[in-house]
Amino acid sequence: MEASKVIDTPIAIASQLDMDESGSPVNQTMYRGIIKSLLYLTTSRPNIVFSVGLCARFLSNPKESHRKDAKRILRYRKGTQDLVMYYPSGDNFNLIKYVDVDYAGYLLDKKSTSGMAHFLGSCLILWGTR
């Protein structure tokens, strides 16, 4: 991965991850290791939370297409190493909450996807996806 090209987005824009029944299976241990590492990174990198969550749905039976999507996230991460969360000090304590929900939008099993972000002033303090 050190010689890989940097990519602009963590997941393809028109991508629809599915079970890929006809795809060739990959080593589960290797795939789980990639996803575990990415899940660890999500604690400080909210820009990859959604795409890592999508890839984590296929831990039990990963295919080559899922591995490629996970590696795409790693390539994106390589290009965004300089992105950091910055919490300036000050008297701005306005709490703002944003929520977005897609009910039954995942075509394979009709699962819903939601995301939220909480800001204290201009600082992100809490985020999540489900």
XYZ file of N, CA and C in Angstrom:
390
model
N 0.812 -1.200 0.000
C 0.000 0.000 0.000
C 0.859 1.268 0.000
N 2.151 1.164 0.343
C 2.999 2.353 0.378
C 3.161 2.980 -0.997
N 3.156 2.175 -2.052
C 3.338 2.694 -3.404
C 2.010 2.980 -4.101
N 0.910 2.846 -3.398
C -0.399 3.037 -4.028
C -0.683 4.509 -4.274
N -1.562 4.766 -5.237
C -1.969 6.133 -5.540
C -2.974 6.623 -4.505
N -2.958 7.917 -4.275
C -3.922 8.558 -3.375
C -5.228 8.753 -4.133
N -6.348 8.661 -3.419
C -7.658 8.778 -4.038
C -8.472 9.837 -3.287
N -9.438 10.470 -3.968
C -10.159 11.623 -3.412
C -11.330 11.277 -2.499
N -11.935 10.119 -2.665
C -13.119 9.762 -1.876
C -12.919 8.393 -1.241
N -13.452 8.164 -0.032
C -13.249 6.873 0.623
C -14.035 5.724 -0.005
N -15.080 6.046 -0.741
C -15.862 5.002 -1.407
C -16.368 5.574 -2.720
N -16.494 4.721 -3.724
C -16.952 5.199 -5.027
C -18.346 5.800 -4.892
N -18.565 6.903 -5.557
C -19.822 7.641 -5.418
C -21.019 6.816 -5.870
N -20.899 6.110 -6.973
C -22.017 5.324 -7.494
C -21.982 3.882 -7.010
N -21.176 3.596 -6.029
C -20.999 2.224 -5.548
C -22.197 1.766 -4.726
N -22.632 0.550 -4.979
C -23.657 -0.110 -4.180
C -23.055 -1.429 -3.699
N -22.594 -1.466 -2.471
C -22.038 -2.703 -1.938
C -23.149 -3.724 -1.750
N -22.879 -4.944 -2.174
C -23.845 -6.021 -1.976
C -23.092 -7.290 -1.599
N -23.799 -8.394 -1.457
C -23.189 -9.648 -1.027
C -22.211 -10.208 -2.053
N -22.349 -9.864 -3.326
C -21.449 -10.310 -4.389
C -21.287 -11.829 -4.366
N -22.416 -12.518 -4.495
C -22.437 -13.984 -4.426
C -21.487 -14.646 -5.420
N -21.325 -14.060 -6.599
C -20.484 -14.684 -7.626
C -19.013 -14.290 -7.505
N -18.673 -13.400 -6.589
C -17.299 -12.934 -6.421
C -16.409 -13.987 -5.789
N -15.112 -13.827 -5.991
C -14.171 -14.784 -5.408
C -13.914 -14.420 -3.942
N -13.937 -15.425 -3.049
C -13.736 -15.152 -1.623
C -12.284 -14.754 -1.336
N -12.093 -13.969 -0.275
C -10.750 -13.578 0.153
C -10.510 -14.080 1.566
N -9.285 -13.984 2.022
C -8.896 -14.428 3.350
C -9.643 -13.596 4.397
N -10.468 -14.258 5.205
C -11.260 -13.555 6.216
C -10.388 -12.868 7.251
N -9.298 -13.505 7.653
C -8.415 -12.936 8.664
C -7.797 -11.633 8.174
N -7.357 -11.607 6.936
C -6.756 -10.404 6.365
C -7.797 -9.294 6.256
N -8.987 -9.625 5.769
C -10.048 -8.627 5.622
C -10.470 -8.072 6.979
N -10.626 -8.945 7.959
C -11.000 -8.490 9.305
C -9.928 -7.590 9.904
N -8.656 -7.903 9.626
C -7.568 -7.064 10.117
C -7.631 -5.665 9.540
N -7.938 -5.570 8.242
C -8.070 -4.253 7.598
C -9.227 -3.482 8.223
N -10.368 -4.135 8.377
C -11.550 -3.465 8.924
C -11.327 -3.063 10.382
N -10.688 -3.916 11.176
C -10.407 -3.568 12.572
C -9.514 -2.339 12.651
N -8.508 -2.281 11.805
C -7.620 -1.113 11.791
C -8.385 0.144 11.403
N -9.257 0.014 10.411
C -10.053 1.163 9.983
C -11.041 1.584 11.060
N -11.640 0.623 11.757
C -12.559 0.956 12.849
C -11.829 1.706 13.965
N -10.597 1.340 14.229
C -9.805 2.057 15.219
C -9.588 3.507 14.778
N -9.337 3.705 13.485
C -9.111 5.050 12.968
C -10.356 5.924 13.025
N -11.530 5.332 13.010
C -12.760 6.132 12.994
C -12.950 6.946 14.267
N -12.240 6.613 15.341
C -12.370 7.394 16.572
C -11.863 8.819 16.390
N -10.926 9.002 15.474
C -10.399 10.349 15.242
C -10.594 10.823 13.809
N -11.184 10.015 12.966
C -11.393 10.361 11.554
C -12.855 10.150 11.160
N -13.721 11.122 11.454
C -15.137 10.943 11.134
C -15.419 10.912 9.635
N -14.462 11.300 8.803
C -14.682 11.297 7.359
C -14.697 9.894 6.760
N -14.300 8.872 7.510
C -14.326 7.511 6.966
C -15.330 6.609 7.671
N -16.061 7.137 8.643
C -16.967 6.314 9.455
C -18.010 5.604 8.602
N -18.662 6.328 7.710
C -19.743 5.726 6.919
C -19.224 4.603 6.024
N -18.150 4.850 5.291
C -17.639 3.841 4.356
C -17.066 2.629 5.086
N -16.445 2.825 6.238
C -15.945 1.686 7.019
C -17.123 0.863 7.538
N -18.186 1.534 7.957
C -19.385 0.820 8.408
C -19.996 -0.038 7.316
N -19.981 0.458 6.090
C -20.489 -0.337 4.973
C -19.635 -1.582 4.748
N -18.319 -1.414 4.773
C -17.419 -2.553 4.551
C -17.499 -3.566 5.696
N -17.771 -3.093 6.908
C -17.842 -3.979 8.070
C -19.043 -4.925 8.002
N -20.006 -4.642 7.167
C -21.186 -5.520 7.041
C -20.841 -6.869 6.419
N -19.673 -6.975 5.817
C -19.333 -8.200 5.087
C -18.186 -8.964 5.739
N -18.020 -8.830 7.047
C -16.942 -9.518 7.749
C -17.075 -11.036 7.714
N -18.278 -11.545 7.696
C -18.464 -12.994 7.760
C -18.188 -13.695 6.430
N -18.331 -12.993 5.316
C -18.111 -13.635 4.014
C -17.571 -12.602 3.011
N -16.330 -12.134 3.220
C -15.801 -11.087 2.337
C -15.430 -11.632 0.958
N -15.663 -10.827 -0.038
C -15.314 -11.165 -1.426
C -14.259 -10.181 -1.919
N -13.743 -10.427 -3.100
C -12.715 -9.579 -3.682
C -13.189 -8.133 -3.840
N -14.447 -7.926 -4.194
C -14.967 -6.567 -4.345
C -14.975 -5.812 -3.019
N -15.241 -6.519 -1.907
C -15.235 -5.893 -0.592
C -13.808 -5.514 -0.190
N -12.845 -6.386 -0.506
C -11.445 -6.087 -0.210
C -10.979 -4.855 -0.975
N -11.400 -4.746 -2.230
C -11.025 -3.579 -3.036
C -11.597 -2.298 -2.436
N -12.837 -2.358 -1.935
C -13.443 -1.176 -1.309
C -12.719 -0.803 -0.015
N -12.310 -1.809 0.761
C -11.569 -1.535 2.001
C -10.204 -0.917 1.676
N -9.556 -1.423 0.644
C -8.261 -0.852 0.254
C -8.427 0.553 -0.305
N -9.566 0.830 -0.908
C -9.824 2.187 -1.391
C -9.866 3.168 -0.216
N -10.455 2.739 0.900
C -10.486 3.587 2.092
C -9.061 3.842 2.587
N -8.216 2.812 2.552
C -6.825 2.990 2.964
C -6.096 3.971 2.044
N -6.369 3.891 0.741
C -5.762 4.833 -0.207
C -6.247 6.257 0.056
N -7.516 6.414 0.372
C -8.061 7.731 0.733
C -7.388 8.238 2.003
N -7.252 7.380 2.987
C -6.637 7.745 4.265
C -5.190 8.194 4.060
N -4.495 7.551 3.149
C -3.114 7.918 2.860
C -3.020 9.369 2.378
N -3.994 9.804 1.614
C -3.985 11.162 1.091
C -4.532 12.206 2.036
N -5.134 11.775 3.156
C -5.731 12.741 4.094
C -5.063 12.679 5.462
N -3.805 12.325 5.510
C -3.100 12.226 6.791
C -2.974 13.571 7.490
N -3.022 14.657 6.725
C -2.869 15.978 7.325
C -4.183 16.544 7.863
N -5.313 15.858 7.652
C -6.586 16.316 8.207
C -6.621 15.997 9.700
N -6.869 17.010 10.496
C -6.940 16.814 11.940
C -8.164 17.544 12.478
N -8.646 17.130 13.628
C -9.738 17.835 14.286
C -9.123 18.860 15.223
N -9.603 20.077 15.153
C -9.051 21.185 15.916
C -10.136 21.772 16.799
N -9.883 21.876 18.071
C -10.836 22.417 19.031
C -10.269 23.700 19.640
N -10.600 24.859 19.081
C -10.064 26.111 19.630
C -10.754 26.480 20.943
N -10.050 27.264 21.749
C -10.650 27.720 22.996
C -11.418 29.013 22.740
N -12.361 29.316 23.597
C -13.155 30.529 23.429
C -14.453 30.441 24.200
N -15.279 31.444 24.031
C -16.544 31.522 24.761
C -17.743 31.091 23.928
N -17.531 30.495 22.773
C -18.625 30.096 21.894
C -19.120 28.705 22.301
N -20.236 28.621 23.051
C -20.735 27.349 23.536
C -22.118 27.018 22.980
N -22.355 27.322 21.727
C -23.627 26.960 21.085
C -23.585 25.497 20.693
N -24.545 24.725 21.166
C -24.616 23.311 20.824
C -25.540 23.143 19.622
N -25.021 22.568 18.540
C -25.779 22.353 17.307
C -25.718 20.866 16.968
N -26.852 20.309 16.533
C -26.933 18.882 16.225
C -27.478 18.710 14.825
N -26.808 17.878 14.009
C -27.270 17.539 12.670
C -27.495 16.031 12.599
N -28.611 15.637 11.982
C -28.945 14.223 11.847
C -29.439 13.984 10.428
N -29.027 12.858 9.856
C -29.498 12.463 8.525
C -29.843 10.984 8.570
N -30.991 10.613 8.019
C -31.461 9.237 8.072
C -31.928 8.811 6.689
N -31.592 7.574 6.326
C -32.056 6.971 5.083
C -32.780 5.680 5.467
N -34.113 5.737 5.562
C -34.889 4.580 5.990
C -34.958 3.533 4.897
N -34.517 2.319 5.215
C -34.571 1.163 4.314
C -33.923 1.453 2.968
N -32.857 2.242 2.962
C -32.199 2.610 1.714
C -31.227 1.563 1.197
N -30.788 0.633 2.037
C -29.863 -0.410 1.626
C -30.667 -1.497 0.929
N -30.480 -1.640 -0.366
C -31.350 -2.479 -1.177
C -31.283 -3.956 -0.841
N -30.154 -4.431 -0.325
C -29.997 -5.857 -0.090
C -30.906 -6.375 1.021
N -30.905 -5.726 2.165
C -31.704 -6.224 3.283
C -32.598 -5.152 3.910
N -32.778 -4.023 3.202
C -33.668 -2.940 3.620
C -33.302 -2.343 4.984
N -32.010 -2.342 5.321
C -31.567 -1.725 6.561
C -31.511 -0.216 6.399
N -31.739 0.464 7.482
C -31.663 1.922 7.480
C -30.250 2.366 7.840
N -29.878 3.535 7.367
C -28.587 4.121 7.679
C -28.830 5.512 8.242
N -28.138 5.827 9.326
C -28.285 7.158 9.898
C -26.928 7.691 10.308
N -26.840 8.998 10.400
C -25.610 9.635 10.832
C -25.943 10.883 11.612
N -25.044 11.269 12.519
C -25.278 12.456 13.318
C -23.952 13.148 13.595
N -24.015 14.441 13.846
C -22.852 15.222 14.225
C -23.296 16.291 15.226
N -22.567 16.422 16.320
C -22.850 17.422 17.343
C -21.678 18.398 17.378
N -21.992 19.664 17.314
C -20.978 20.709 17.337
C -21.154 21.573 18.572
N -20.063 21.904 19.215
C -20.040 22.885 20.284
C -19.334 24.099 19.712
N -20.125 25.107 19.328
C -19.571 26.217 18.559
C -19.214 25.721 17.169
N -17.975 25.878 16.790
C -17.524 25.382 15.484
C -16.742 24.082 15.622
N -16.750 23.465 16.800
C -15.963 22.263 17.066
C -16.840 21.024 17.089
N -16.450 20.029 16.321
C -17.134 18.739 16.340
C -16.797 18.024 17.636
N -17.801 17.641 18.418
C -17.552 16.980 19.700
C -18.080 15.550 19.732
N -19.028 15.226 18.846
C -19.605 13.886 18.849
C -20.123 13.579 17.464
N -19.909 12.351 16.992
C -20.440 11.939 15.717
C -20.749 10.453 15.797
N -21.556 10.014 14.896
C -21.879 8.594 14.878
C -22.628 8.230 13.628
N -22.607 6.943 13.327
C -23.358 6.396 12.209
C -23.866 5.032 12.599
N -24.951 4.637 11.994
C -25.546 3.344 12.325
C -26.197 2.780 11.108
